[in-house]
CSV table of C-alpha atoms and ligand atoms in Angstrom, one decimal:
chain,number,residue,atom,x,y,z
A,1,MET,CA,187.1,-19.0,30.7
A,2,THR,CA,188.8,-15.8,32.1
A,3,LEU,CA,190.4,-15.7,35.5
A,4,THR,CA,187.8,-13.6,36.8
A,5,LYS,CA,185.2,-16.2,35.9
A,6,ILE,CA,187.2,-18.9,37.6
A,7,SER,CA,187.6,-17.0,40.7
A,8,ASP,CA,183.7,-16.0,40.5
A,9,SER,CA,182.7,-19.6,40.4
A,10,GLY,CA,185.1,-20.5,43.1
A,11,LYS,CA,183.6,-17.9,45.3
A,12,ASP,CA,180.1,-19.1,44.4
A,13,ALA,CA,181.0,-22.6,45.4
A,14,ALA,CA,182.5,-21.4,48.8
A,15,ASP,CA,179.3,-19.4,49.5
A,16,ILE,CA,177.1,-22.6,48.8
A,17,LEU,CA,179.3,-24.6,51.2
A,18,ALA,CA,179.3,-21.9,54.0
A,19,ARG,CA,175.5,-21.6,53.7
A,20,PHE,CA,175.1,-25.5,53.8
A,21,ARG,CA,177.2,-25.6,56.9
A,22,THR,CA,175.2,-22.9,58.5
A,23,VAL,CA,171.9,-24.7,57.8
A,24,ARG,CA,173.3,-28.0,59.2
A,25,GLU,CA,174.4,-26.2,62.4
A,26,ASP,CA,170.9,-24.7,62.8
A,27,ILE,CA,169.4,-28.1,62.4
A,28,ASP,CA,171.7,-29.6,65.0
A,29,ARG,CA,170.9,-26.6,67.3
A,30,ALA,CA,167.2,-27.1,66.8
A,31,ALA,CA,167.5,-30.8,67.6
A,32,ARG,CA,169.5,-30.3,70.7
A,33,HIS,CA,166.9,-27.9,72.0
A,34,VAL,CA,164.1,-30.6,72.0
A,35,PRO,CA,166.2,-32.5,72.8
A,36,ARG,CA,166.8,-35.1,70.3
A,37,ASP,CA,169.8,-36.5,68.4
A,38,PRO,CA,170.7,-34.2,65.5
A,39,ALA,CA,171.9,-37.3,63.7
A,40,GLY,CA,168.2,-38.3,63.3
A,41,VAL,CA,167.6,-35.4,61.0
A,42,THR,CA,168.9,-35.5,57.5
A,43,LEU,CA,169.4,-32.6,55.2
A,44,LEU,CA,168.1,-32.9,51.6
A,45,CYS,CA,169.5,-30.1,49.3
A,46,ALA,CA,166.6,-29.1,47.0
A,47,SER,CA,168.6,-28.5,43.8
A,48,LYS,CA,165.8,-27.8,41.3
A,49,THR,CA,166.9,-25.1,38.8
A,50,GLN,CA,170.5,-25.4,40.0
A,51,GLY,CA,173.2,-26.2,37.4
A,52,VAL,CA,175.6,-29.1,38.0
A,53,GLU,CA,178.3,-26.8,38.7
A,54,ARG,CA,176.5,-25.4,41.7
A,55,ILE,CA,175.6,-28.9,42.9
A,56,GLU,CA,179.1,-30.5,42.5
A,57,PRO,CA,180.8,-28.5,45.2
A,58,LEU,CA,178.4,-30.2,47.8
A,59,LEU,CA,179.0,-33.6,46.4
A,60,ALA,CA,182.7,-33.0,46.3
A,61,ALA,CA,182.5,-31.9,50.2
A,62,GLY,CA,180.9,-35.4,50.7
A,63,HIS,CA,177.2,-34.5,50.7
A,64,ARG,CA,175.0,-37.2,49.0
A,65,LEU,CA,171.3,-36.4,49.7
A,66,PHE,CA,169.5,-34.3,47.0
A,67,GLY,CA,166.0,-33.6,45.8
A,68,GLU,CA,164.6,-32.6,42.4
A,69,ASN,CA,161.2,-31.5,41.5
A,70,ARG,CA,160.9,-32.6,37.8
A,71,VAL,CA,161.8,-35.9,36.2
A,72,GLN,CA,162.8,-34.1,33.0
A,73,GLU,CA,165.2,-31.8,34.8
A,74,ALA,CA,166.7,-34.5,36.9
A,75,LYS,CA,167.4,-36.5,33.6
A,76,THR,CA,169.5,-33.7,32.3
A,77,LYS,CA,171.6,-33.3,35.4
A,78,TRP,CA,171.9,-36.5,37.5
A,79,PRO,CA,173.1,-39.4,35.4
A,80,GLU,CA,176.3,-37.5,34.9
A,81,LEU,CA,176.7,-36.6,38.5
A,82,ARG,CA,175.8,-40.2,39.6
A,83,ALA,CA,178.4,-41.6,37.4
A,84,ARG,CA,180.9,-39.7,39.4
A,85,TYR,CA,179.2,-40.2,42.7
A,86,PRO,CA,177.5,-43.5,42.6
A,87,ASP,CA,176.4,-43.4,46.3
A,88,VAL,CA,174.2,-40.3,45.8
A,89,ASP,CA,170.7,-40.5,47.3
A,90,LEU,CA,168.3,-38.7,44.9
A,91,HIS,CA,164.7,-38.0,46.0
A,92,LEU,CA,161.8,-37.0,43.9
A,93,ILE,CA,160.0,-34.1,45.8
A,94,GLY,CA,157.7,-32.7,43.0
A,95,PRO,CA,154.6,-34.2,41.5
A,96,LEU,CA,154.8,-37.3,39.4
A,97,GLN,CA,152.6,-38.1,36.3
A,98,THR,CA,152.0,-41.7,35.7
A,99,ASN,CA,153.6,-41.6,32.3
A,100,LYS,CA,156.9,-40.5,33.8
A,101,VAL,CA,157.0,-43.3,36.5
A,102,ARG,CA,159.4,-45.6,34.6
A,103,ASP,CA,161.9,-42.8,34.2
A,104,ALA,CA,161.5,-41.7,37.8
A,105,LEU,CA,162.1,-45.1,39.0
A,106,LYS,CA,165.4,-45.3,37.1
A,107,LEU,CA,166.5,-41.7,38.2
A,108,PHE,CA,165.5,-41.6,41.8
A,109,ASP,CA,166.2,-43.6,44.9
A,110,VAL,CA,163.2,-42.4,46.7
A,111,ILE,CA,159.9,-40.9,45.7
A,112,GLU,CA,158.4,-38.6,48.2
A,113,THR,CA,155.2,-37.6,46.3
A,114,LEU,CA,152.9,-40.7,46.2
A,115,ASP,CA,149.5,-39.0,46.3
A,116,ARG,CA,147.0,-41.1,44.5
A,117,GLU,CA,145.7,-44.6,43.7
A,118,HIS,CA,146.6,-44.5,40.0
A,119,LEU,CA,150.2,-43.5,40.9
A,120,ALA,CA,150.5,-46.3,43.5
A,121,GLU,CA,149.4,-48.8,40.7
A,122,ALA,CA,151.8,-47.4,38.2
A,123,ILE,CA,154.7,-47.5,40.7
A,124,ALA,CA,153.9,-51.1,41.7
A,125,THR,CA,153.7,-52.3,38.0
A,126,GLU,CA,156.9,-50.5,36.9
A,127,SER,CA,158.7,-51.5,39.9
A,128,ALA,CA,158.1,-55.0,39.2
A,129,LYS,CA,159.1,-54.8,35.7
A,130,LEU,CA,162.5,-53.0,36.7
A,131,GLY,CA,163.1,-55.4,39.7
A,132,LYS,CA,163.3,-52.5,42.1
A,133,ARG,CA,161.4,-51.7,45.3
A,134,PRO,CA,161.8,-47.9,45.9
A,135,LYS,CA,161.2,-46.3,49.2
A,136,LEU,CA,158.2,-44.1,49.1
A,137,PHE,CA,156.8,-41.2,51.1
A,138,VAL,CA,153.1,-40.5,51.0
A,139,GLU,CA,152.4,-36.7,50.4
A,140,VAL,CA,149.6,-35.3,52.6
A,141,ASN,CA,147.9,-32.1,51.7
A,142,THR,CA,147.7,-31.0,55.4
A,143,GLY,CA,146.1,-27.7,54.5
A,144,ALA,CA,143.5,-29.2,52.3
A,145,GLU,CA,144.4,-26.7,49.6
A,146,PRO,CA,142.5,-27.4,46.4
A,147,GLN,CA,145.3,-26.6,44.0
A,148,LYS,CA,147.9,-28.6,45.9
A,149,ALA,CA,148.9,-32.2,45.6
A,150,GLY,CA,148.6,-34.7,48.4
A,151,LEU,CA,146.1,-36.8,50.1
A,152,LEU,CA,143.6,-35.1,52.4
A,153,PRO,CA,144.4,-35.9,56.1
A,154,ALA,CA,141.2,-37.8,56.5
A,155,GLU,CA,142.0,-40.1,53.4
A,156,ALA,CA,145.6,-40.8,54.6
A,157,ASP,CA,145.2,-43.9,56.7
A,158,ALA,CA,143.1,-45.8,54.2
A,159,PHE,CA,145.4,-44.8,51.3
A,160,ILE,CA,148.6,-45.9,53.2
A,161,ALA,CA,146.9,-49.3,54.1
A,162,ARG,CA,146.1,-49.8,50.4
A,163,CYS,CA,149.6,-48.9,49.3
A,164,ARG,CA,150.9,-51.6,51.6
A,165,GLN,CA,148.4,-54.3,51.4
A,166,VAL,CA,146.9,-54.0,47.8
A,167,HIS,CA,150.0,-52.6,45.9
A,168,GLY,CA,152.7,-54.0,48.1
A,169,LEU,CA,154.6,-50.7,48.2
A,170,ASP,CA,157.4,-49.8,50.5
A,171,VAL,CA,155.9,-46.7,52.3
A,172,VAL,CA,158.6,-45.5,54.8
A,173,GLY,CA,157.2,-42.0,55.7
A,174,LEU,CA,155.0,-39.0,55.1
A,175,MET,CA,155.9,-35.6,53.4
A,176,CYS,CA,153.9,-32.3,53.5
A,177,ILE,CA,154.3,-28.7,52.2
A,178,PRO,CA,152.3,-26.5,54.4
A,179,PRO,CA,150.3,-23.5,52.9
A,180,ALA,CA,152.5,-20.6,52.2
A,181,ASP,CA,150.8,-18.1,54.5
A,182,ASP,CA,149.8,-20.4,57.4
A,183,GLN,CA,151.9,-21.0,60.5
A,184,ALA,CA,153.8,-24.2,59.7
A,185,SER,CA,153.8,-25.8,63.1
A,186,PRO,CA,150.2,-27.1,63.3
A,187,HIS,CA,150.8,-28.8,59.9
A,188,PHE,CA,153.9,-30.4,61.1
A,189,ALA,CA,152.3,-31.6,64.2
A,190,LEU,CA,149.3,-33.1,62.1
A,191,LEU,CA,151.8,-34.8,59.8
A,192,SER,CA,153.6,-36.2,62.7
A,193,GLU,CA,150.3,-37.6,64.3
A,194,ILE,CA,149.2,-39.4,61.1
A,195,ALA,CA,152.7,-41.0,60.8
A,196,LYS,CA,152.6,-42.3,64.3
A,197,ARG,CA,149.2,-43.9,64.1
A,198,ASN,CA,150.2,-45.7,60.9
A,199,GLY,CA,153.7,-46.9,62.1
A,200,LEU,CA,155.8,-44.7,59.8
A,201,SER,CA,159.0,-43.5,61.2
A,202,GLN,CA,160.1,-41.0,58.6
A,203,LEU,CA,158.8,-37.4,58.3
A,204,SER,CA,159.9,-35.1,55.3
A,205,MET,CA,159.0,-31.7,56.5
A,206,GLY,CA,160.5,-28.3,56.9
A,207,MET,CA,162.0,-25.9,54.2
A,208,SER,CA,164.3,-23.0,54.3
A,209,ALA,CA,161.7,-20.7,56.1
A,210,ASP,CA,160.6,-23.2,58.8
A,211,PHE,CA,163.0,-26.2,59.2
A,212,GLY,CA,163.8,-25.4,62.8
A,213,GLN,CA,160.2,-25.7,63.8
A,214,ALA,CA,159.9,-28.9,61.7
A,215,VAL,CA,162.9,-30.5,63.6
A,216,GLN,CA,161.3,-29.4,66.9
A,217,LEU,CA,158.1,-31.4,65.8
A,218,GLY,CA,159.8,-34.5,64.8
A,219,SER,CA,161.1,-34.1,61.1
A,220,THR,CA,163.6,-36.8,60.1
A,221,GLU,CA,164.4,-34.9,56.7
A,222,VAL,CA,164.3,-31.2,56.0
A,223,ARG,CA,164.3,-30.2,52.4
A,224,VAL,CA,166.3,-27.0,51.8
A,225,GLY,CA,166.9,-24.9,48.8
A,226,THR,CA,167.1,-21.2,49.0
A,227,ALA,CA,168.9,-21.0,52.3
A,228,ILE,CA,171.8,-23.1,50.7
A,229,PHE,CA,171.8,-22.0,47.0
A,230,GLY,CA,170.3,-18.5,47.3
A,231,ALA,CA,167.6,-17.4,45.1
A,232,ARG,CA,166.5,-19.9,42.4
A,233,GLN,CA,168.0,-19.7,38.9
A,234,ALA,CA,165.0,-18.9,36.9
B,1,PLP,C1,161.9,-26.1,46.4
B,1,PLP,C2,161.4,-27.0,47.3
B,1,PLP,C3,161.9,-27.2,48.6
B,1,PLP,C4,162.9,-26.1,49.2
B,1,PLP,O1,162.4,-24.9,49.2
B,1,PLP,P1,163.1,-23.6,49.9
B,1,PLP,O2,162.1,-22.8,50.4
B,1,PLP,O3,163.7,-23.1,48.7
B,1,PLP,O4,164.1,-24.2,50.9
B,1,PLP,C5,161.4,-28.0,49.5
B,1,PLP,N1,160.4,-28.9,49.2
B,1,PLP,C6,159.8,-28.9,47.8
B,1,PLP,C7,158.8,-30.0,47.6
B,1,PLP,C8,160.4,-28.1,47.0
B,1,PLP,O5,159.8,-28.1,45.8
């Protein structure tokens, strides 16, 4: 590696850390504005498509909460990182196929995309085999978009009840991804309402473009990618 390369990657790491700190400050400011305690909002770094060399600076600086979209990609990156940072908290934030549940349970601490009966069954079966009881978020398709994953808002209460009572799953919260060209706030408010009436305390909502609004509407975890890493690495 040439000297130029080393200083380039050093600058890239410094930029990532600087943007991370800016995002954290923006979250804190949004929380104080409500007002609510900024400590009640965690920042998940959405590290899909980012290589380990761009994730590592955040780990080295003490950050532990990350999210990946694909089981296969996580498998190539995280076992190595977890060996060095055992207390990492890795969440699956992308769709999960039932045939990948076992791998997902081995790799991830939390699955945020529980969205159908078949998946609930598979998670229950594999969790029992592995002797694990992962924390889960139910994903709600707040915009009822046909192409998008997640329960319809009207189906959420019954599904959450079945996950708990029939499958014995540890559902801790709700997650949503509002439609790209809608105003996000009504979707965040709806998710918050569904969580409240189901006794769920955690809300995974808010991304680079709208995490401030999400914090104002009760988010307990914002998932931020581009505002920290810059444009995604194809
Ligand atoms: C990529 C991703 C994010 C982060 O999105 P940005 O707009 O890059 O902040 C959040 N949530 C999910 C589910 C994602 O796939």
